[in-house]
Coordinates of N, CA and C in Angstrom, one line a residue:
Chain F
X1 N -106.6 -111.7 -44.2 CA -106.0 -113.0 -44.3 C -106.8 -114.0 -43.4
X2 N -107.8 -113.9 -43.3 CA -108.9 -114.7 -42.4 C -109.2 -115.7 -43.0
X3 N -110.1 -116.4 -42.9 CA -110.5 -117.8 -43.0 C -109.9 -118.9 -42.4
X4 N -108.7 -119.3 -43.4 CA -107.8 -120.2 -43.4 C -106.3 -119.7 -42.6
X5 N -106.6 -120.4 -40.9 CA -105.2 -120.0 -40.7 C -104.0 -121.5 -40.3
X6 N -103.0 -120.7 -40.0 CA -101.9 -121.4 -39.9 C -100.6 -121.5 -38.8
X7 N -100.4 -122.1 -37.8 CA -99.7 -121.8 -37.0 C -98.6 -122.3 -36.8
X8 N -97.1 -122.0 -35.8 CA -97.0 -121.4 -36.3 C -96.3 -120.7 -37.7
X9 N -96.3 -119.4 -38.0 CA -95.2 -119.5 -39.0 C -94.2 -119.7 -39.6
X10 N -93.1 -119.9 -38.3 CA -91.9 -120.0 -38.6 C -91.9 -121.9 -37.7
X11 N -91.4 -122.5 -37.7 CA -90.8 -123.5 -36.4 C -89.5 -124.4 -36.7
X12 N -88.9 -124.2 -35.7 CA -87.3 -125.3 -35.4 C -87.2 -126.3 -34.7
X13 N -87.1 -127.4 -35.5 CA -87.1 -128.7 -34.2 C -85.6 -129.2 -34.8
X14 N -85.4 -130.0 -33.6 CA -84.1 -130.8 -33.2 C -84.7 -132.3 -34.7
X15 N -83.7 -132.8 -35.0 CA -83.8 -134.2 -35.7 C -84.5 -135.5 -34.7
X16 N -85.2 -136.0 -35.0 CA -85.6 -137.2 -34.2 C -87.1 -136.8 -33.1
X17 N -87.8 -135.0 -33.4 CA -88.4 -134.3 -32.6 C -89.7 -134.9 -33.5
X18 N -91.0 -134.8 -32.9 CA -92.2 -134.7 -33.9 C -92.9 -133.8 -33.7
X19 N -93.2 -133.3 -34.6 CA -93.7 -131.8 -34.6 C -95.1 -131.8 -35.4
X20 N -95.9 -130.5 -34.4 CA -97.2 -130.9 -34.9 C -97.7 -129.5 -35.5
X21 N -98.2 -128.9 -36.7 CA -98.5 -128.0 -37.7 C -100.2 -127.6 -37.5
X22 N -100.5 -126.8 -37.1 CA -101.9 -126.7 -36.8 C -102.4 -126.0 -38.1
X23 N -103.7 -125.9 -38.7 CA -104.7 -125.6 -39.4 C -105.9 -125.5 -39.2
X24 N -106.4 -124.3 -39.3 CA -108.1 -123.7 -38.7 C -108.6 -123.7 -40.1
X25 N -109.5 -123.5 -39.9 CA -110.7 -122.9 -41.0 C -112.0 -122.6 -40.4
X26 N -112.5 -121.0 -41.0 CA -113.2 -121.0 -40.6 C -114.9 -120.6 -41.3
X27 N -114.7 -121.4 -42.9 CA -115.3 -121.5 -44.1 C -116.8 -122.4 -44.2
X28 N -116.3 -123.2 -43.2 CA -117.2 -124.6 -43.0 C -117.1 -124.9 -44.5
X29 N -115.9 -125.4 -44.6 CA -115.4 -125.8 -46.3 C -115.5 -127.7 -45.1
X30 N -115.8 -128.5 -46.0 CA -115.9 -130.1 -45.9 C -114.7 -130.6 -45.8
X31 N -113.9 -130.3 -46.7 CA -112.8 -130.9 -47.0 C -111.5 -129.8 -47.2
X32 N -110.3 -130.6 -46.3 CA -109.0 -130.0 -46.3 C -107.9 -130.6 -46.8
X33 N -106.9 -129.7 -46.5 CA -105.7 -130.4 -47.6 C -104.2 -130.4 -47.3
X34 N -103.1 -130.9 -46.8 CA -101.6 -130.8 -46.5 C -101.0 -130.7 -48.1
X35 N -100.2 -129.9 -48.3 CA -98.9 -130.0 -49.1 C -97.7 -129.2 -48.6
X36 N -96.8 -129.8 -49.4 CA -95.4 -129.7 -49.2 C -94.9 -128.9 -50.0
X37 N -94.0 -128.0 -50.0 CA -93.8 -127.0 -50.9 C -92.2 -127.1 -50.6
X38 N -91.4 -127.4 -51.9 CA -89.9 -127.1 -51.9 C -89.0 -126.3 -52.9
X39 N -88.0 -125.9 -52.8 CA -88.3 -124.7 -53.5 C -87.6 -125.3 -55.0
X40 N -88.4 -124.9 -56.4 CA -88.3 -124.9 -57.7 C -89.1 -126.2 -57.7
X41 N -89.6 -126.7 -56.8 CA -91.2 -128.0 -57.1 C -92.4 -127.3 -56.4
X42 N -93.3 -127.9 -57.4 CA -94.7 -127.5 -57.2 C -94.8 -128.2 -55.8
X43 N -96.5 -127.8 -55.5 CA -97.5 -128.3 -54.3 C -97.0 -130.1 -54.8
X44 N -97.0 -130.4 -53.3 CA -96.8 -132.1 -53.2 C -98.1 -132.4 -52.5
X45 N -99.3 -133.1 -52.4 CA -100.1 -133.5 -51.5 C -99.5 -134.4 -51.3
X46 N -99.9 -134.3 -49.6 CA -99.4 -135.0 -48.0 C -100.7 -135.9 -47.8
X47 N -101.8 -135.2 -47.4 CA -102.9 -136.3 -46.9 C -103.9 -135.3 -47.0
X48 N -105.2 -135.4 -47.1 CA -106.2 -135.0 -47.6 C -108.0 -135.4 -46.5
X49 N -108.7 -135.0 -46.7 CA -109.7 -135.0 -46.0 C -111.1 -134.5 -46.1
X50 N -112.0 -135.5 -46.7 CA -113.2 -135.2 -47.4 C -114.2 -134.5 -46.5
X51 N -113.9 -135.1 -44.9 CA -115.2 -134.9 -44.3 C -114.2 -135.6 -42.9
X52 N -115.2 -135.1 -41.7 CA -114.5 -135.1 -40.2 C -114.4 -136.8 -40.3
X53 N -113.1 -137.5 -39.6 CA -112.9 -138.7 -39.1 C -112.6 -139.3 -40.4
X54 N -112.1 -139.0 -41.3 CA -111.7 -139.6 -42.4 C -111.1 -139.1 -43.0
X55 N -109.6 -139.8 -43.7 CA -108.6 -138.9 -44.3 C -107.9 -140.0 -45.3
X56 N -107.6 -139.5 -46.0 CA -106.6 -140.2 -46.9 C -105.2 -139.7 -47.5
X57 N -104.5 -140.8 -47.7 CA -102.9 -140.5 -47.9 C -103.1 -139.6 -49.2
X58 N -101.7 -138.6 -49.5 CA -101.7 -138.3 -50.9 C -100.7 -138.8 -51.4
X59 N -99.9 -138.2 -52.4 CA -98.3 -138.7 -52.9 C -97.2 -138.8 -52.1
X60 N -97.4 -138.0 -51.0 CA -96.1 -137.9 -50.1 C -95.9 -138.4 -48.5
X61 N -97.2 -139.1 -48.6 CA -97.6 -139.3 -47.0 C -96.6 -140.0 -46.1
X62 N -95.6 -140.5 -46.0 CA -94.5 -141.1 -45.9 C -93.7 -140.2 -44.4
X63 N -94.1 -140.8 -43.5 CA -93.4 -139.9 -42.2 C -94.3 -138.8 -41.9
X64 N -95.7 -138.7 -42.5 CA -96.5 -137.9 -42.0 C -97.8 -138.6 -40.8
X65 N -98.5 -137.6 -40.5 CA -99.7 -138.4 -40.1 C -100.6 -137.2 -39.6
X66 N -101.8 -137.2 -39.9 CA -102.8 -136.5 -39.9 C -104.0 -137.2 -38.4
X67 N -104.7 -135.8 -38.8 CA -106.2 -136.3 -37.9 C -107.3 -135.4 -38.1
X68 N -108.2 -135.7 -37.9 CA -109.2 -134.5 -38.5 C -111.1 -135.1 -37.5
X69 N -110.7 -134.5 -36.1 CA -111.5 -135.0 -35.3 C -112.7 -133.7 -35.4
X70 N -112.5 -132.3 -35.8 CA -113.4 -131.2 -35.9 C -113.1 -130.8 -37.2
X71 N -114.1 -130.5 -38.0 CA -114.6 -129.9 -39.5 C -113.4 -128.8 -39.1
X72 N -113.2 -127.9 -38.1 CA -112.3 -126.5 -38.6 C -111.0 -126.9 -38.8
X73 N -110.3 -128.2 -38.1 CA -108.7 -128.4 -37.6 C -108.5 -129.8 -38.7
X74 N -107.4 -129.5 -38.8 CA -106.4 -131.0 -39.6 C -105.3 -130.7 -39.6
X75 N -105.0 -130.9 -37.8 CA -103.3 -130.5 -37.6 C -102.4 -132.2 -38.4
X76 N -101.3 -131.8 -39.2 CA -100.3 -132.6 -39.2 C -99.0 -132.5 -38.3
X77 N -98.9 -133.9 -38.0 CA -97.7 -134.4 -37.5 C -96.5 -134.6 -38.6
X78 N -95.6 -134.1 -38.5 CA -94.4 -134.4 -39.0 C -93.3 -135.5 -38.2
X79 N -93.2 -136.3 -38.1 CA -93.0 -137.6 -37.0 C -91.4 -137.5 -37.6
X80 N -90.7 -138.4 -36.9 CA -89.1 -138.6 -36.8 C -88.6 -139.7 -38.3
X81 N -89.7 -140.3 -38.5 CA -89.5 -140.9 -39.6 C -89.2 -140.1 -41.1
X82 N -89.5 -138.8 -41.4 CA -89.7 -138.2 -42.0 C -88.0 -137.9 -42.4
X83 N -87.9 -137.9 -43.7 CA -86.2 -138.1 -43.7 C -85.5 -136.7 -44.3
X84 N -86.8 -135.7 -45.2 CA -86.4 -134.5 -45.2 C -87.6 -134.0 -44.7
X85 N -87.8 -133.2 -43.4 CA -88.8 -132.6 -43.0 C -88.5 -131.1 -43.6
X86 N -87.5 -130.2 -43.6 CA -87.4 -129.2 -43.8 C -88.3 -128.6 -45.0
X87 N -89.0 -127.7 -44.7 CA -90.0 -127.3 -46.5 C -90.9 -126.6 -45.9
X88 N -91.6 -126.3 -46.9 CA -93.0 -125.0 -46.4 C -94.4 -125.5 -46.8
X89 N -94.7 -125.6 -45.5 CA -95.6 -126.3 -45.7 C -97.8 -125.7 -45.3
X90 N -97.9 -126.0 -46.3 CA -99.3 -125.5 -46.8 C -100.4 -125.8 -46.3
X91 N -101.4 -125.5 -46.0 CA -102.8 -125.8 -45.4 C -103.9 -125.5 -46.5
X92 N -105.3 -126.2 -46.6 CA -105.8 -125.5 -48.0 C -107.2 -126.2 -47.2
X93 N -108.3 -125.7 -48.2 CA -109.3 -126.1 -47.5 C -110.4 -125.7 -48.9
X94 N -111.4 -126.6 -49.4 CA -112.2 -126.8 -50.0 C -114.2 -126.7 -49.9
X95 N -114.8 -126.3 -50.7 CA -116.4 -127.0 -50.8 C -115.9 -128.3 -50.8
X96 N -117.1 -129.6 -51.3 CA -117.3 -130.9 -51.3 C -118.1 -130.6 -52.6
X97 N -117.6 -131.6 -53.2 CA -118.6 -131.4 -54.4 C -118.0 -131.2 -55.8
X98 N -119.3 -130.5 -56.3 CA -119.1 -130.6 -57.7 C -118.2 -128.6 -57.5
X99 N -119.0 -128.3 -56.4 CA -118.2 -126.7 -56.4 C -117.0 -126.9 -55.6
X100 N -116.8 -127.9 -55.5 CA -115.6 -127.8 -53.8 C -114.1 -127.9 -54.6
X101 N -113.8 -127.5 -56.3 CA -113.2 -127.5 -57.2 C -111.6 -126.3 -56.1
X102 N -112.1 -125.3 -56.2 CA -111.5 -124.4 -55.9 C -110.8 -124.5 -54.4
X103 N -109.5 -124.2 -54.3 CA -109.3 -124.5 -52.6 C -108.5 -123.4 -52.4
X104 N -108.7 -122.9 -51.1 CA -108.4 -121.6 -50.6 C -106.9 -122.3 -49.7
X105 N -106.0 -121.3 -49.7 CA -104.7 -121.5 -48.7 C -104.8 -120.5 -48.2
X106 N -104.0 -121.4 -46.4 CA -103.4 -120.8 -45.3 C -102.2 -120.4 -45.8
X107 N -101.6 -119.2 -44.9 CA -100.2 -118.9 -44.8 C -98.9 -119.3 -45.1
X108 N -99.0 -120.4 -44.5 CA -98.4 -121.9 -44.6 C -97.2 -121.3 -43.5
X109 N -96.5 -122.5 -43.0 CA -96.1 -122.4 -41.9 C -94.4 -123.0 -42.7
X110 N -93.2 -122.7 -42.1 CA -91.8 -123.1 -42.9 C -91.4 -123.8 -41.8
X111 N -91.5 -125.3 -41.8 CA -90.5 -125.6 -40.6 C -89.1 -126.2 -41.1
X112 N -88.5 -126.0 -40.1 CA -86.6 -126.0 -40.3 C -86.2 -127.0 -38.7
X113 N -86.1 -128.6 -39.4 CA -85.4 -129.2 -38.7 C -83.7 -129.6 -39.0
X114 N -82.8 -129.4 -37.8 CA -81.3 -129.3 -37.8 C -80.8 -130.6 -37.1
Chain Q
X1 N -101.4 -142.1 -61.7 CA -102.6 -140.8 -61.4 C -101.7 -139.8 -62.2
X2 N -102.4 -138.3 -62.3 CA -102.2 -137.8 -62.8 C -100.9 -137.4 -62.8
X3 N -100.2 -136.3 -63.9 CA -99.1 -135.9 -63.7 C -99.4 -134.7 -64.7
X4 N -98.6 -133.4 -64.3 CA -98.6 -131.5 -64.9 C -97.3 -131.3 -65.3
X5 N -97.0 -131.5 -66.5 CA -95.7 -130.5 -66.6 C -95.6 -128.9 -67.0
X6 N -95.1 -127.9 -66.6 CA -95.3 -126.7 -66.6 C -94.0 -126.0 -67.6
X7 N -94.6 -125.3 -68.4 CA -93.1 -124.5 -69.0 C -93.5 -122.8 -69.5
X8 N -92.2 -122.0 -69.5 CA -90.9 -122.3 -69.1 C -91.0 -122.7 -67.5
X9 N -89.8 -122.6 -66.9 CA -89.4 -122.6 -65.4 C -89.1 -120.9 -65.0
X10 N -88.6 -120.4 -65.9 CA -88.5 -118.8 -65.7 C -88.5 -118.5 -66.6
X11 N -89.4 -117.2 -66.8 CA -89.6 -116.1 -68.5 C -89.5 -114.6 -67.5
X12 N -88.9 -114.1 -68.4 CA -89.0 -112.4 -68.0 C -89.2 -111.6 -69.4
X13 N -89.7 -111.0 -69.1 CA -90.7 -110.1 -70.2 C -90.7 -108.8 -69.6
X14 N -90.7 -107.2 -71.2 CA -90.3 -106.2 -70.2 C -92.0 -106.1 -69.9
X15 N -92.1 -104.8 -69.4 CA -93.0 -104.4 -69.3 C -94.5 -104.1 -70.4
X16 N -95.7 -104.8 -70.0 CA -96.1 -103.6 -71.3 C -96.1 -105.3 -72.3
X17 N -95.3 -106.0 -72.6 CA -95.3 -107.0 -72.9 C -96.5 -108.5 -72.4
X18 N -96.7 -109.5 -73.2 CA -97.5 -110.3 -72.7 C -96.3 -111.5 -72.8
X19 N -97.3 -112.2 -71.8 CA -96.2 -113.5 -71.3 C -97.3 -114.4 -71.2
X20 N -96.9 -115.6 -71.9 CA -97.1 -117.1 -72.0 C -96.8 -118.1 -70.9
X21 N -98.0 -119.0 -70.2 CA -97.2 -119.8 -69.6 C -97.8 -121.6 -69.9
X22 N -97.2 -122.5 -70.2 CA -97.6 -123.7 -70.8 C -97.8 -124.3 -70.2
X23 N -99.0 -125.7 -70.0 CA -98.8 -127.2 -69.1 C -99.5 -127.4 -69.9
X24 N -99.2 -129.2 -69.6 CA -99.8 -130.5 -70.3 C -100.1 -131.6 -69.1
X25 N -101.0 -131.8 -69.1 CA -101.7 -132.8 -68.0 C -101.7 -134.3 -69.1
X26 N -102.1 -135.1 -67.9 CA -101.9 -136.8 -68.4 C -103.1 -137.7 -68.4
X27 N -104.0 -136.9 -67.8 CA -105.4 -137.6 -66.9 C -106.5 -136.8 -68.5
X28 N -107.2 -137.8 -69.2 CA -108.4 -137.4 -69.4 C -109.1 -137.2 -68.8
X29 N -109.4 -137.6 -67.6 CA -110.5 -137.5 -67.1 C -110.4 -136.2 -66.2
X30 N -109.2 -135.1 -66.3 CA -109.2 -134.3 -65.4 C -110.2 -133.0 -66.4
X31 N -111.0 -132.3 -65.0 CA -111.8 -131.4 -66.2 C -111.5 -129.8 -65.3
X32 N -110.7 -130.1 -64.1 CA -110.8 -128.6 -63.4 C -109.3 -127.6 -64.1
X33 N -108.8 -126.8 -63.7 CA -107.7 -126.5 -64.4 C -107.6 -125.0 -63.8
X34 N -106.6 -125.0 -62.3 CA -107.3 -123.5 -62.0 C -105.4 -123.3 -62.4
X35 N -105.0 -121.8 -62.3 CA -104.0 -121.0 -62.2 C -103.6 -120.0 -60.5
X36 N -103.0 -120.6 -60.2 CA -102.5 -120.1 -58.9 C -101.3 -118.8 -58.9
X37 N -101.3 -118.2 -58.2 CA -99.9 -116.9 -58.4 C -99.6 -117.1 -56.5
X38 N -98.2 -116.8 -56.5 CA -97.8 -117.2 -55.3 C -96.5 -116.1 -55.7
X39 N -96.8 -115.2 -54.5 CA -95.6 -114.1 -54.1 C -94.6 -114.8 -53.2
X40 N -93.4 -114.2 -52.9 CA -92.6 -114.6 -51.9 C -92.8 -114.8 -50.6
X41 N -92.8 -116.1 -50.2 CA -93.0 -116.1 -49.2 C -94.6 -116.2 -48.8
X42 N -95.5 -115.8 -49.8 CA -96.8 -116.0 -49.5 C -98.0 -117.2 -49.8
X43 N -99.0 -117.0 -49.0 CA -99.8 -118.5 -50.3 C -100.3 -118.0 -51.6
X44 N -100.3 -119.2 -52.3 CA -100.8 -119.2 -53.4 C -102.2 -118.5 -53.2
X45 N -102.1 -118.0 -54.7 CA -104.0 -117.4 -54.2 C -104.5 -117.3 -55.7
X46 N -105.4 -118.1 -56.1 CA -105.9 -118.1 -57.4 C -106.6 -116.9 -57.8
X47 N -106.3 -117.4 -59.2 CA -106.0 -115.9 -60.5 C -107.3 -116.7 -61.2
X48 N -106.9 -117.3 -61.9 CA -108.0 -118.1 -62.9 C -108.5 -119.0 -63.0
X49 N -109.7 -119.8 -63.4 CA -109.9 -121.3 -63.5 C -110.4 -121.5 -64.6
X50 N -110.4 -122.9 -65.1 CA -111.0 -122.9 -66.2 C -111.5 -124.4 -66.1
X51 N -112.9 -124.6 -66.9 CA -114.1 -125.9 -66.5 C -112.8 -126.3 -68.1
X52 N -113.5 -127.9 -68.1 CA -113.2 -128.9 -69.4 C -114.2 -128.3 -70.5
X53 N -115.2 -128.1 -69.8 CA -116.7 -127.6 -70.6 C -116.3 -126.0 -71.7
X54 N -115.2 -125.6 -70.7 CA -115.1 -124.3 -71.8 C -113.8 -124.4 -72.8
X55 N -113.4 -123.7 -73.2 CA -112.1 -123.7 -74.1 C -111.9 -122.5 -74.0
X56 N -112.0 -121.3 -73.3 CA -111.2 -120.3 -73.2 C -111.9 -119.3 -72.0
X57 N -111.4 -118.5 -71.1 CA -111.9 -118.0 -70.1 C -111.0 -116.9 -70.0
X58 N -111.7 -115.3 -69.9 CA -110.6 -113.7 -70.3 C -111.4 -113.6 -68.7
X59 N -110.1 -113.0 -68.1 CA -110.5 -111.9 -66.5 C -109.9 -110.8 -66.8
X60 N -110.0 -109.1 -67.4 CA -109.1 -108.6 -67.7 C -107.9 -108.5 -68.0
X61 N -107.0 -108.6 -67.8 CA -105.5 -108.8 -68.5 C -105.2 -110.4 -68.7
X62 N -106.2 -111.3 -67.5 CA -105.3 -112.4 -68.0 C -106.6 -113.4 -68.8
X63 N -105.8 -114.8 -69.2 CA -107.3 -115.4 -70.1 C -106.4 -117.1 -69.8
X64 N -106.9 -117.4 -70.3 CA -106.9 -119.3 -70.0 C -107.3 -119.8 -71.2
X65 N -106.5 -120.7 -71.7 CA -107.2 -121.8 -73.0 C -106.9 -122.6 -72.2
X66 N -107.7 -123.6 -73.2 CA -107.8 -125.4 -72.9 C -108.3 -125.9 -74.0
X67 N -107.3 -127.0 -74.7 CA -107.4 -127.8 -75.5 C -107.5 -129.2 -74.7
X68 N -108.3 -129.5 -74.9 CA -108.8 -131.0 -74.4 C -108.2 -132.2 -75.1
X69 N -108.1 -132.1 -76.7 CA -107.5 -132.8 -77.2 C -106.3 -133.1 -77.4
X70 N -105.3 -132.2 -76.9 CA -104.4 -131.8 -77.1 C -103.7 -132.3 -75.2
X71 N -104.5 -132.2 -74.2 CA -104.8 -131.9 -73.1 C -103.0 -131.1 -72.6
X72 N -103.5 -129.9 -72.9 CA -103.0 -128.7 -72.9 C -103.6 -127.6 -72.2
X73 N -103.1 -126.9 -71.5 CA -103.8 -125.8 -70.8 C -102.7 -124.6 -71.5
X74 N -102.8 -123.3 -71.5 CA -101.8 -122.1 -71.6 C -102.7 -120.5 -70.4
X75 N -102.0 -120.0 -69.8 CA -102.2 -118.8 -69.2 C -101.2 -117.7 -70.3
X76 N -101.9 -116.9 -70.5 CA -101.7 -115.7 -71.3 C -101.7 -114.3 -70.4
X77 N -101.3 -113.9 -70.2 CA -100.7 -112.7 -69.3 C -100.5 -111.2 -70.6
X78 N -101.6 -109.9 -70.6 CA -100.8 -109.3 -71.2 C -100.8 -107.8 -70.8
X79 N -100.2 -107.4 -71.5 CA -99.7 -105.2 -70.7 C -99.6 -105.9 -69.0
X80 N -98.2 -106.8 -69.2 CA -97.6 -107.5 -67.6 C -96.9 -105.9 -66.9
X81 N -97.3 -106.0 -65.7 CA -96.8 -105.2 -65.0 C -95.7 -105.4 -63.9
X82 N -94.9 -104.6 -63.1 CA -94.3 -105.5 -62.5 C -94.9 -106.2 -61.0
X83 N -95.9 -105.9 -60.8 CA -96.6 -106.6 -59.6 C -97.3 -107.9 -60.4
X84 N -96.9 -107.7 -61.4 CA -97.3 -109.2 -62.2 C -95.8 -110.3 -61.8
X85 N -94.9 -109.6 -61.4 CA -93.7 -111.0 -61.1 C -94.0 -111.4 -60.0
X86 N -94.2 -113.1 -59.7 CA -94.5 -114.0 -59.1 C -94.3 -115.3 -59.0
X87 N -94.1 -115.9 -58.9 CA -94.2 -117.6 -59.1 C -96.3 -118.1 -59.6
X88 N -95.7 -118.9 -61.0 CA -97.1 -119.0 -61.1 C -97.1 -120.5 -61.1
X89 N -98.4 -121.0 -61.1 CA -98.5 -122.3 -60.7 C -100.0 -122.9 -61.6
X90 N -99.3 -123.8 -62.2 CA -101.1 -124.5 -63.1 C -101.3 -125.8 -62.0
X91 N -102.2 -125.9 -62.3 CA -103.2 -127.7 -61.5 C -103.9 -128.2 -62.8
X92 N -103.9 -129.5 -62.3 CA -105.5 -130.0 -62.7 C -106.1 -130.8 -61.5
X93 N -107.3 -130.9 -61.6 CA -108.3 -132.0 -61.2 C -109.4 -132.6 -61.4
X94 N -109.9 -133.5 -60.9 CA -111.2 -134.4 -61.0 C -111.9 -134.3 -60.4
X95 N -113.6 -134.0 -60.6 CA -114.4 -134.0 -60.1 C -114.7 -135.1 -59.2
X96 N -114.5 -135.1 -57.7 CA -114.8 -136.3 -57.1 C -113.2 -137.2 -56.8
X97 N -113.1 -138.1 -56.0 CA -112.0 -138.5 -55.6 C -111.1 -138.0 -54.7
X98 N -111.9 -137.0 -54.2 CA -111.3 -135.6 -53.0 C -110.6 -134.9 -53.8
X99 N -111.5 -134.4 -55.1 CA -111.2 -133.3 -55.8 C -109.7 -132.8 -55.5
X100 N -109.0 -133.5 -55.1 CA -107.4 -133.6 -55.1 C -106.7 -132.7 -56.3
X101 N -105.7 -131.6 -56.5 CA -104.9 -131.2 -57.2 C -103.7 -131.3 -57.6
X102 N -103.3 -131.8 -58.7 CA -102.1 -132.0 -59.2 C -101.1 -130.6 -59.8
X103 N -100.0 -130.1 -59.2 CA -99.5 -129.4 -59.3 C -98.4 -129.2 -60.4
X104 N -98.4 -128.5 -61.7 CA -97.4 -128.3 -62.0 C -95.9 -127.5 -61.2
X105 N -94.9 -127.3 -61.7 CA -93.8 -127.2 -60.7 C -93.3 -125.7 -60.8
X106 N -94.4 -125.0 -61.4 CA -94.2 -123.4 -61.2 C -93.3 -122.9 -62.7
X107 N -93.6 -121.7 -62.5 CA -92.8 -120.4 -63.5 C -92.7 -119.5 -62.4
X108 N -91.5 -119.0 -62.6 CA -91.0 -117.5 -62.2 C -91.2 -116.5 -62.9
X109 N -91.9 -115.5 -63.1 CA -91.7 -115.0 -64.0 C -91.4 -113.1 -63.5
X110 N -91.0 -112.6 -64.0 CA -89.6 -111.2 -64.1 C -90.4 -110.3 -64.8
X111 N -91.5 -109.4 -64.8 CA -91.1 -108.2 -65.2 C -89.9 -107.4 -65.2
X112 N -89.8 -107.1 -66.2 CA -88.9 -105.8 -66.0 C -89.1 -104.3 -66.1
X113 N -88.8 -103.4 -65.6 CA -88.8 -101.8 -66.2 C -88.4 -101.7 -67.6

C-alpha cells in the first residue's frame, strides 16, 4: 500500500475544530486530488492540483481549503465553515498530461466531527 | 461540466453468472472512461479503462464498451465470483483541465453462492 499515503485513518474533532488531513506521495505524480466520499454517492472533487503552488477549487470546495507548497504533500483543511464535515475522505494523485489520465488512491482517511 | 449517471445502484447475481454495469456521461468532449472497484472500507483501485479512440477493451473476465454516440459506457463482468462483490464505480474525463474525474455514484454489487 505504498506510494500514496494518508493520515490519519480514523479522526474526531469537536464542531467549530479545523482539522487538517495529510497526503504523501511518493510517485513524483505532478498533480493531486481531494474527494469526498458519502455513503450511496460517488467521489465529489474538493480541490485539485496540477503542479506545486497552484490549486484549484472542484464541485465541493465550500469550507475547504488546500495548499500544495511540496510536489509530495496536499494536506486539506476541513475549516469550521464546513456544515457537513463528517465523510471519507480520499487522496489521489496523478501523471500530468496526456498519461496523467489514470489516478492512484490513498487509504483515505474517515473523519467524524460531533 | 460534466455529469455520470450509473445503473443499477445494486445487482446481485449468483455465481458463475455475468453482471452488467451501465453509465451515461454528458460531456462530448470527455474521452477517458476508467472503472474503479472499491471494497469496504478500502480505496478504490482501478480495474479497467477505456480511451474514446477505442470501442471495446477485454482484461480477462472483465471488458468495457463505449459508444460515443450514444455516450454510454457499460462494464461487463463474467464467471463473477464472490471476491467479485464490491462497490463499483465508472468516471469520465478530459484530457487537460486537470484531467479532473467525474464520478458516477456507484453499484453494489452481491455475488452469491
Amino acid at each position: 500500500d505504498g506510494g500514496i499515503t494518508q493520515s490519519p485513518k480514523y479522526l474526531f474533532r469537536k464542531e467549530g475544530q479545523n482539522v487538517t488531513l495529510s497526503c504523501e506521495q511518493n510517485l513524483n505524480h505532478d498533480a493531486m486530488y481531494w474527494y469526498r466520499q458519502d455513503p450511496g454517492q460517488g467521489l465529489r472533487l474538493i480541490y485539485y492540483s496540477q503542479i506545486v503552488n497552484d490549486f484549484q477549487k472542484g464541485d465541493i470546495a465550500e469550507g475547504y481549503s488546500v495548499s500544495r507548497e511540496k510536489k509530495e504533500s496536499f494536506p486539506l483543511t476541513v475549516t469550521s465553515a464546513q456544515k457537513n464535515p463528517t465523510a471519507f475522505y480520499l487522496c489521489a494523485s496523478s501523471t500530468s498530461g496526456l498519461a496523467g489520465l489514470e489516478q492512484y488512491f490513498g487509504p483515505g482517511t474517515r473523519l467524524t466531527v460531533t | 461540466g460534466e455529469n455520470v449517471e450509473q445503473h443499477p445502484s445494486t445487482l446481485s447475481v449468483q455465481e458463475g453468472d455475468s453482471a452488467v454495469i451501465k453509465c451515461t456521461y454528458s460531456d462530448s468532449a470527455s474521452n477517458y472512461f476508467p472503472w474503479y472497484k472499491q471494497e469496504l472500507g478500502k480505496r478504490p483501485q482501478l480495474i479497467i479503462d477505456i480511451r474514446s479512440n477505442v470501442g471495446e477493451k477485454k482484461d480477462q473476465r472483465i471488458a468495457v464498451t463505449l459508444n460515443k454516440t450514444a455516450k454510454h459506457f457499460s462494464l461487463h463482468i463474467t464467471e463473477t465470483q464472490p471476491e467479485d462483490s464490491a462497490v463499483y464505480f465508472c468516471a469520465a474525463s478530459m484530457t487537460g483541465g486537470g484531467n479532473k474525474l467525474t464520478f458516477g455514484t456507484g453499484t453494489q454489487l452481491k455475488v452469491e453462492l
